[in-house]
PDB file of C-alpha atoms in Angstrom:
ATOM      1  CA  MET M   1      -0.052   0.267   0.139  1.00  0.00           C
ATOM      2  CA  ASP M   2       1.560   3.646  -0.536  1.00  0.00           C
ATOM      3  CA  LEU M   3       0.788   5.034   2.949  1.00  0.00           C
ATOM      4  CA  ASN M   4       3.986   2.575   3.702  1.00  0.00           C
ATOM      5  CA  LYS M   5       5.785   4.388   1.780  1.00  0.00           C
ATOM      6  CA  TRP M   6       6.189   7.248   3.317  1.00  0.00           C
ATOM      7  CA  ALA M   7       4.890   6.590   7.225  1.00  0.00           C
ATOM      8  CA  ASP M   8       7.813   5.745   8.744  1.00  0.00           C
ATOM      9  CA  ASP M   9       9.820   9.118   7.582  1.00  0.00           C
ATOM     10  CA  PHE M  10       6.679  10.601   8.205  1.00  0.00           C
ATOM     11  CA  PHE M  11       6.410   9.869  12.321  1.00  0.00           C
ATOM     12  CA  SER M  12      10.427  10.564  12.433  1.00  0.00           C
ATOM     13  CA  LEU M  13       8.865  13.230  11.589  1.00  0.00           C
ATOM     14  CA  MET M  14       6.798  13.988  14.618  1.00  0.00           C
ATOM     15  CA  ASP M  15       8.686  12.269  17.444  1.00  0.00           C
ATOM     16  CA  GLU M  16       8.849  15.363  18.921  1.00  0.00           C
ATOM     17  CA  GLU M  17       4.389  15.007  19.724  1.00  0.00           C
ATOM     18  CA  LYS M  18       5.991  11.917  21.714  1.00  0.00           C
ATOM     19  CA  MET M  19       2.818  10.007  19.457  1.00  0.00           C
ATOM     20  CA  SER M  20       1.348   6.719  21.328  1.00  0.00           C
ATOM     21  CA  GLY M  21       0.899   3.966  19.346  1.00  0.00           C
ATOM     22  CA  LYS M  22      -3.060   3.546  19.237  1.00  0.00           C
ATOM     23  CA  GLN M  23      -2.300   7.296  18.409  1.00  0.00           C
ATOM     24  CA  LYS M  24      -0.337   6.039  14.915  1.00  0.00           C
ATOM     25  CA  LYS M  25      -2.368   3.234  14.116  1.00  0.00           C
ATOM     26  CA  ILE M  26      -5.291   6.033  14.330  1.00  0.00           C
ATOM     27  CA  LEU M  27      -3.329   8.172  12.299  1.00  0.00           C
ATOM     28  CA  ILE M  28      -3.074   5.940   8.831  1.00  0.00           C
ATOM     29  CA  ALA M  29      -6.072   4.296   9.947  1.00  0.00           C
ATOM     30  CA  SER M  30      -7.920   7.952   9.874  1.00  0.00           C
ATOM     31  CA  ILE M  31      -5.797   8.310   6.055  1.00  0.00           C
ATOM     32  CA  GLU M  32      -7.106   5.691   4.620  1.00  0.00           C
ATOM     33  CA  VAL M  33     -10.803   5.715   5.638  1.00  0.00           C
ATOM     34  CA  PHE M  34     -11.235   9.438   4.669  1.00  0.00           C
ATOM     35  CA  ALA M  35      -9.447   8.312   1.153  1.00  0.00           C
ATOM     36  CA  GLU M  36     -11.544   5.714   0.278  1.00  0.00           C
ATOM     37  CA  LYS M  37     -15.043   7.366   1.261  1.00  0.00           C
ATOM     38  CA  GLY M  38     -13.696  11.148   1.943  1.00  0.00           C
ATOM     39  CA  TYR M  39     -14.686  12.578   4.957  1.00  0.00           C
ATOM     40  CA  ALA M  40     -18.146  14.280   4.731  1.00  0.00           C
ATOM     41  CA  ALA M  41     -19.214  10.132   5.161  1.00  0.00           C
ATOM     42  CA  SER M  42     -16.326   8.867   7.322  1.00  0.00           C
ATOM     43  CA  SER M  43     -17.250   7.454  10.477  1.00  0.00           C
ATOM     44  CA  THR M  44     -14.843   7.597  13.191  1.00  0.00           C
ATOM     45  CA  SER M  45     -16.058   4.382  14.063  1.00  0.00           C
ATOM     46  CA  GLU M  46     -14.910   3.458  10.820  1.00  0.00           C
ATOM     47  CA  ILE M  47     -12.527   4.805  11.413  1.00  0.00           C
ATOM     48  CA  ALA M  48     -12.123   2.997  15.071  1.00  0.00           C
ATOM     49  CA  LYS M  49     -12.453  -0.073  13.714  1.00  0.00           C
ATOM     50  CA  LYS M  50      -9.848  -0.073  10.898  1.00  0.00           C
ATOM     51  CA  ALA M  51      -7.495   1.468  13.464  1.00  0.00           C
ATOM     52  CA  GLY M  52      -7.966  -1.880  16.444  1.00  0.00           C
ATOM     53  CA  VAL M  53      -8.414   0.973  18.769  1.00  0.00           C
ATOM     54  CA  ALA M  54     -12.292   2.204  20.802  1.00  0.00           C
ATOM     55  CA  GLU M  55     -14.088   4.581  19.301  1.00  0.00           C
ATOM     56  CA  GLY M  56     -13.560   6.302  22.870  1.00  0.00           C
ATOM     57  CA  THR M  57      -9.539   6.695  22.901  1.00  0.00           C
ATOM     58  CA  ILE M  58     -10.527   9.363  19.290  1.00  0.00           C
ATOM     59  CA  PHE M  59     -12.475  11.418  21.128  1.00  0.00           C
ATOM     60  CA  ARG M  60      -9.288  11.145  24.377  1.00  0.00           C
ATOM     61  CA  HIS M  61      -6.985  13.310  21.675  1.00  0.00           C
ATOM     62  CA  TYR M  62      -8.915  14.664  19.278  1.00  0.00           C
ATOM     63  CA  LYS M  63     -12.766  16.230  20.409  1.00  0.00           C
ATOM     64  CA  THR M  64     -14.394  16.131  17.133  1.00  0.00           C
ATOM     65  CA  LYS M  65     -14.289  13.981  14.059  1.00  0.00           C
ATOM     66  CA  LYS M  66     -13.810  17.123  11.976  1.00  0.00           C
ATOM     67  CA  ASP M  67     -10.469  18.233  15.108  1.00  0.00           C
ATOM     68  CA  LEU M  68      -9.075  14.534  13.737  1.00  0.00           C
ATOM     69  CA  LEU M  69      -9.292  16.015   9.911  1.00  0.00           C
ATOM     70  CA  LEU M  70      -7.173  19.417  10.540  1.00  0.00           C
ATOM     71  CA  SER M  71      -4.776  17.819  13.027  1.00  0.00           C
ATOM     72  CA  ILE M  72      -4.142  14.635  12.328  1.00  0.00           C
ATOM     73  CA  VAL M  73      -4.076  15.718   8.059  1.00  0.00           C
ATOM     74  CA  ALA M  74      -3.920  18.813   8.046  1.00  0.00           C
ATOM     75  CA  PRO M  75       0.624  18.244   9.710  1.00  0.00           C
ATOM     76  CA  VAL M  76      -0.125  15.726   7.685  1.00  0.00           C
ATOM     77  CA  MET M  77       0.730  18.286   5.088  1.00  0.00           C
ATOM     78  CA  ALA M  78       2.410  20.375   6.480  1.00  0.00           C
ATOM     79  CA  LYS M  79       5.365  18.798   7.686  1.00  0.00           C
ATOM     80  CA  PHE M  80       6.022  15.820   5.492  1.00  0.00           C
ATOM     81  CA  MET M  81       3.748  16.319   1.963  1.00  0.00           C
ATOM     82  CA  ALA M  82       4.489  19.961   1.730  1.00  0.00           C
ATOM     83  CA  PRO M  83       7.882  19.550   2.157  1.00  0.00           C
ATOM     84  CA  LEU M  84       7.881  16.470   0.035  1.00  0.00           C
ATOM     85  CA  ILE M  85       6.045  17.962  -2.968  1.00  0.00           C
ATOM     86  CA  VAL M  86       8.805  20.589  -3.466  1.00  0.00           C
ATOM     87  CA  LYS M  87      11.361  18.425  -3.308  1.00  0.00           C
ATOM     88  CA  ASP M  88       9.869  15.970  -5.314  1.00  0.00           C
ATOM     89  CA  PHE M  89       9.610  19.237  -7.734  1.00  0.00           C
ATOM     90  CA  HIS M  90      12.644  20.721  -7.756  1.00  0.00           C
ATOM     91  CA  LYS M  91      13.367  16.782  -9.545  1.00  0.00           C
ATOM     92  CA  VAL M  92      11.781  18.699 -12.202  1.00  0.00           C
ATOM     93  CA  PHE M  93      13.850  22.648 -11.216  1.00  0.00           C
ATOM     94  CA  LYS M  94      17.918  21.390 -11.679  1.00  0.00           C
ATOM     95  CA  GLN M  95      16.434  20.854 -15.556  1.00  0.00           C
ATOM     96  CA  GLU M  96      17.181  22.630 -17.714  1.00  0.00           C
ATOM     97  CA  PHE M  97      14.501  22.026 -20.960  1.00  0.00           C
ATOM     98  CA  ASN M  98      15.024  23.837 -24.376  1.00  0.00           C
ATOM     99  CA  SER M  99      10.938  24.267 -24.663  1.00  0.00           C
ATOM    100  CA  TYR M 100       7.688  24.796 -22.548  1.00  0.00           C
ATOM    101  CA  GLU M 101       6.776  21.933 -24.021  1.00  0.00           C
ATOM    102  CA  GLU M 102       9.591  19.898 -22.588  1.00  0.00           C
ATOM    103  CA  PHE M 103       9.365  21.251 -19.660  1.00  0.00           C
ATOM    104  CA  VAL M 104       5.808  21.342 -19.782  1.00  0.00           C
ATOM    105  CA  ARG M 105       6.382  16.194 -20.728  1.00  0.00           C
ATOM    106  CA  ALA M 106       9.057  16.308 -17.746  1.00  0.00           C
ATOM    107  CA  LEU M 107       6.320  17.826 -15.332  1.00  0.00           C
ATOM    108  CA  PHE M 108       3.405  15.152 -16.273  1.00  0.00           C
ATOM    109  CA  HIS M 109       6.178  12.513 -15.525  1.00  0.00           C
ATOM    110  CA  ASN M 110       7.068  13.408 -12.554  1.00  0.00           C
ATOM    111  CA  ARG M 111       3.622  14.481 -10.728  1.00  0.00           C
ATOM    112  CA  ILE M 112       2.873  10.504 -12.103  1.00  0.00           C
ATOM    113  CA  THR M 113       5.099   9.190 -10.718  1.00  0.00           C
ATOM    114  CA  PHE M 114       4.237  11.007  -6.744  1.00  0.00           C
ATOM    115  CA  ILE M 115       0.603  10.242  -7.170  1.00  0.00           C
ATOM    116  CA  LYS M 116       0.915   6.966  -8.119  1.00  0.00           C
ATOM    117  CA  GLU M 117       3.652   6.478  -5.047  1.00  0.00           C
ATOM    118  CA  HIS M 118       0.644   8.954  -2.757  1.00  0.00           C
ATOM    119  CA  LEU M 119      -2.266   8.061  -4.118  1.00  0.00           C
ATOM    120  CA  SER M 120      -4.072   8.230  -0.826  1.00  0.00           C
ATOM    121  CA  VAL M 121      -2.652  11.034   0.557  1.00  0.00           C
ATOM    122  CA  VAL M 122      -3.218  12.738  -2.213  1.00  0.00           C
ATOM    123  CA  LYS M 123      -6.118  12.267  -2.966  1.00  0.00           C
ATOM    124  CA  ILE M 124      -7.191  13.251   0.831  1.00  0.00           C
ATOM    125  CA  MET M 125      -6.552  16.505  -0.356  1.00  0.00           C
ATOM    126  CA  ILE M 126      -7.872  16.799  -2.983  1.00  0.00           C
ATOM    127  CA  GLN M 127     -11.099  16.386  -1.807  1.00  0.00           C
ATOM    128  CA  GLU M 128     -10.916  18.150   1.184  1.00  0.00           C
ATOM    129  CA  ILE M 129      -9.517  20.755   0.184  1.00  0.00           C
ATOM    130  CA  PRO M 130     -11.756  22.260  -1.362  1.00  0.00           C
ATOM    131  CA  PHE M 131     -13.716  22.198   1.816  1.00  0.00           C
ATOM    132  CA  HIS M 132     -11.188  23.466   4.666  1.00  0.00           C
ATOM    133  CA  PRO M 133     -10.061  26.869   4.444  1.00  0.00           C
ATOM    134  CA  GLU M 134      -7.088  26.091   7.105  1.00  0.00           C
ATOM    135  CA  LEU M 135      -6.523  23.292   4.931  1.00  0.00           C
ATOM    136  CA  ARG M 136      -6.164  25.171   1.952  1.00  0.00           C
ATOM    137  CA  GLN M 137      -4.340  27.858   3.843  1.00  0.00           C
ATOM    138  CA  HIS M 138      -1.431  25.141   4.632  1.00  0.00           C
ATOM    139  CA  PHE M 139      -1.296  24.095   0.752  1.00  0.00           C
ATOM    140  CA  SER M 140      -0.938  26.732  -0.686  1.00  0.00           C
ATOM    141  CA  ARG M 141       1.113  28.154   2.219  1.00  0.00           C
ATOM    142  CA  LYS M 142       3.554  26.052   1.798  1.00  0.00           C
ATOM    143  CA  VAL M 143       3.683  24.383  -1.183  1.00  0.00           C
ATOM    144  CA  MET M 144       2.273  26.915  -3.781  1.00  0.00           C
ATOM    145  CA  ASP M 145       4.192  29.289  -3.469  1.00  0.00           C
ATOM    146  CA  GLN M 146       7.110  28.112  -3.896  1.00  0.00           C
ATOM    147  CA  VAL M 147       6.286  25.560  -6.621  1.00  0.00           C
ATOM    148  CA  VAL M 148       4.489  29.540  -8.484  1.00  0.00           C
ATOM    149  CA  SER M 149       7.336  31.080  -8.562  1.00  0.00           C
ATOM    150  CA  ARG M 150       9.625  28.706  -9.485  1.00  0.00           C
ATOM    151  CA  ILE M 151       7.757  28.155 -12.629  1.00  0.00           C
ATOM    152  CA  GLU M 152       7.476  31.709 -13.365  1.00  0.00           C
ATOM    153  CA  SER M 153      11.788  31.627 -14.114  1.00  0.00           C
ATOM    154  CA  ILE M 154      11.195  28.685 -16.324  1.00  0.00           C
ATOM    155  CA  ILE M 155       7.898  30.752 -18.450  1.00  0.00           C
ATOM    156  CA  ILE M 156       9.646  34.844 -18.219  1.00  0.00           C
ATOM    157  CA  PRO M 157      12.971  33.324 -20.553  1.00  0.00           C
ATOM    158  CA  PHE M 158      10.570  31.345 -23.243  1.00  0.00           C
ATOM    159  CA  GLN M 159       8.557  34.808 -23.041  1.00  0.00           C
ATOM    160  CA  GLU M 160      11.872  36.655 -23.206  1.00  0.00           C
ATOM    161  CA  LYS M 161      12.599  35.119 -26.743  1.00  0.00           C
ATOM    162  CA  GLY M 162       8.952  34.956 -28.219  1.00  0.00           C
ATOM    163  CA  GLU M 163       8.061  31.071 -27.818  1.00  0.00           C
ATOM    164  CA  LEU M 164       5.040  32.066 -25.773  1.00  0.00           C
ATOM    165  CA  ILE M 165       2.118  33.989 -25.637  1.00  0.00           C
ATOM    166  CA  ASN M 166       2.375  37.909 -23.925  1.00  0.00           C
ATOM    167  CA  LEU M 167      -0.033  36.676 -20.920  1.00  0.00           C
ATOM    168  CA  PRO M 168       1.581  37.310 -17.115  1.00  0.00           C
ATOM    169  CA  PRO M 169       2.873  33.935 -16.412  1.00  0.00           C
ATOM    170  CA  LYS M 170       0.611  33.117 -13.325  1.00  0.00           C
ATOM    171  CA  SER M 171      -2.678  32.352 -15.582  1.00  0.00           C
ATOM    172  CA  ILE M 172       0.138  30.210 -18.109  1.00  0.00           C
ATOM    173  CA  ILE M 173       0.346  27.918 -14.955  1.00  0.00           C
ATOM    174  CA  ARG M 174      -2.952  28.390 -14.032  1.00  0.00           C
ATOM    175  CA  PHE M 175      -3.720  26.392 -17.983  1.00  0.00           C
ATOM    176  CA  THR M 176      -0.761  24.219 -17.584  1.00  0.00           C
ATOM    177  CA  ALA M 177      -1.615  23.057 -14.074  1.00  0.00           C
ATOM    178  CA  THR M 178      -5.593  22.612 -14.560  1.00  0.00           C
ATOM    179  CA  SER M 179      -5.682  20.430 -17.941  1.00  0.00           C
ATOM    180  CA  ILE M 180      -3.111  18.949 -16.404  1.00  0.00           C
ATOM    181  CA  MET M 181      -4.465  17.922 -12.654  1.00  0.00           C
ATOM    182  CA  GLY M 182      -7.986  17.689 -15.412  1.00  0.00           C
ATOM    183  CA  LEU M 183      -6.065  14.496 -16.084  1.00  0.00           C
ATOM    184  CA  LEU M 184      -3.997  12.958 -13.332  1.00  0.00           C
ATOM    185  CA  PHE M 185      -7.603  13.704 -11.876  1.00  0.00           C
ATOM    186  CA  GLY M 186      -9.227  11.500 -14.522  1.00  0.00           C
ATOM    187  CA  ARG M 187      -6.804   8.406 -14.957  1.00  0.00           C
ATOM    188  CA  PHE M 188      -6.549   8.243 -11.139  1.00  0.00           C
ATOM    189  CA  ILE M 189      -9.194   9.106  -9.227  1.00  0.00           C
ATOM    190  CA  LEU M 190     -12.090  10.335 -11.236  1.00  0.00           C
ATOM    191  CA  PHE M 191     -11.451   6.527 -13.588  1.00  0.00           C
ATOM    192  CA  PRO M 192      -9.180   4.471 -12.749  1.00  0.00           C
ATOM    193  CA  GLU M 193     -10.734   1.565 -13.998  1.00  0.00           C
ATOM    194  CA  ASN M 194     -11.403   2.902 -17.596  1.00  0.00           C
ATOM    195  CA  ASP M 195      -8.504   1.410 -20.500  1.00  0.00           C
ATOM    196  CA  TRP M 196      -6.031   3.627 -20.621  1.00  0.00           C
ATOM    197  CA  ASP M 197      -4.066   4.781 -22.746  1.00  0.00           C
ATOM    198  CA  LEU M 198      -2.355   7.234 -20.812  1.00  0.00           C
ATOM    199  CA  GLU M 199       1.113   8.141 -22.817  1.00  0.00           C
ATOM    200  CA  GLN M 200      -1.699   9.093 -26.032  1.00  0.00           C
ATOM    201  CA  ALA M 201      -3.691  11.320 -23.352  1.00  0.00           C
ATOM    202  CA  ILE M 202      -0.236  13.001 -21.996  1.00  0.00           C
ATOM    203  CA  GLU M 203       0.738  13.886 -25.614  1.00  0.00           C
ATOM    204  CA  GLU M 204      -2.627  14.943 -26.755  1.00  0.00           C
ATOM    205  CA  THR M 205      -3.581  17.006 -23.288  1.00  0.00           C
ATOM    206  CA  ILE M 206       0.122  18.722 -23.985  1.00  0.00           C
ATOM    207  CA  GLN M 207      -0.507  20.462 -27.415  1.00  0.00           C
ATOM    208  CA  MET M 208      -4.026  21.478 -26.185  1.00  0.00           C
ATOM    209  CA  ILE M 209      -1.711  23.636 -23.653  1.00  0.00           C
ATOM    210  CA  LEU M 210       0.737  23.967 -26.566  1.00  0.00           C
ATOM    211  CA  HIS M 211      -2.329  25.091 -29.530  1.00  0.00           C
ATOM    212  CA  GLY M 212      -5.733  25.472 -28.119  1.00  0.00           C
ATOM    213  CA  VAL M 213      -8.451  23.608 -29.880  1.00  0.00           C
ATOM    214  CA  GLU M 214      -8.378  26.433 -32.706  1.00  0.00           C
ATOM    215  CA  GLY M 215      -7.777  24.514 -37.158  1.00  0.00           C
ATOM    216  CA  LYS M 216      -4.328  26.059 -38.682  1.00  0.00           C
ATOM    217  CA  GLY M 217      -7.147  26.869 -41.121  1.00  0.00           C
ATOM    218  CA  ASP M 218      -6.345  26.946 -44.888  1.00  0.00           C
TER     219      ASP M 218
END
């Protein structure tokens, strides 16, 4: 399961908080349940059963289900996922690209690898960030502010050479990001059971980002 790829590292980061064995079980169980069913459809009784603890044990540490989400999942994002996302993005930023197309293709494959390795937590982020301002603030402050500035530094030189349209870099980032995330959301979360030709879908999406839908004409 993909949780095993980061759980040990996360707990090593949290040693200073002296989490008990039961708290660790609650953490893992809550992420599994939230990822599978979403926060709204999940219950603390389900989490307790999966964690192998009494439901009352959860409420000794967290007053409500919302408190559980914010007290456990938010630190996952802030203390572990955010640095991991930024660090993972740096694999792309360390490269040099001859074109924006080359950069977008590298970004696509980087994100696919990341999602495959951390699918459970990515699901929670996608499902819950829109509905919880606290999580949005964590994500914006810890992740997006750093990533956007780095992508702008890649876009601007291509604009200066006339290879990209003269729009605000943040507009280009927004369109590129929504196109990439739209495909990845469909592939890994919305329709994972479909028979996907992922390489073809990536290529089609890249061409849409670069050229839009307008025909060339005669």
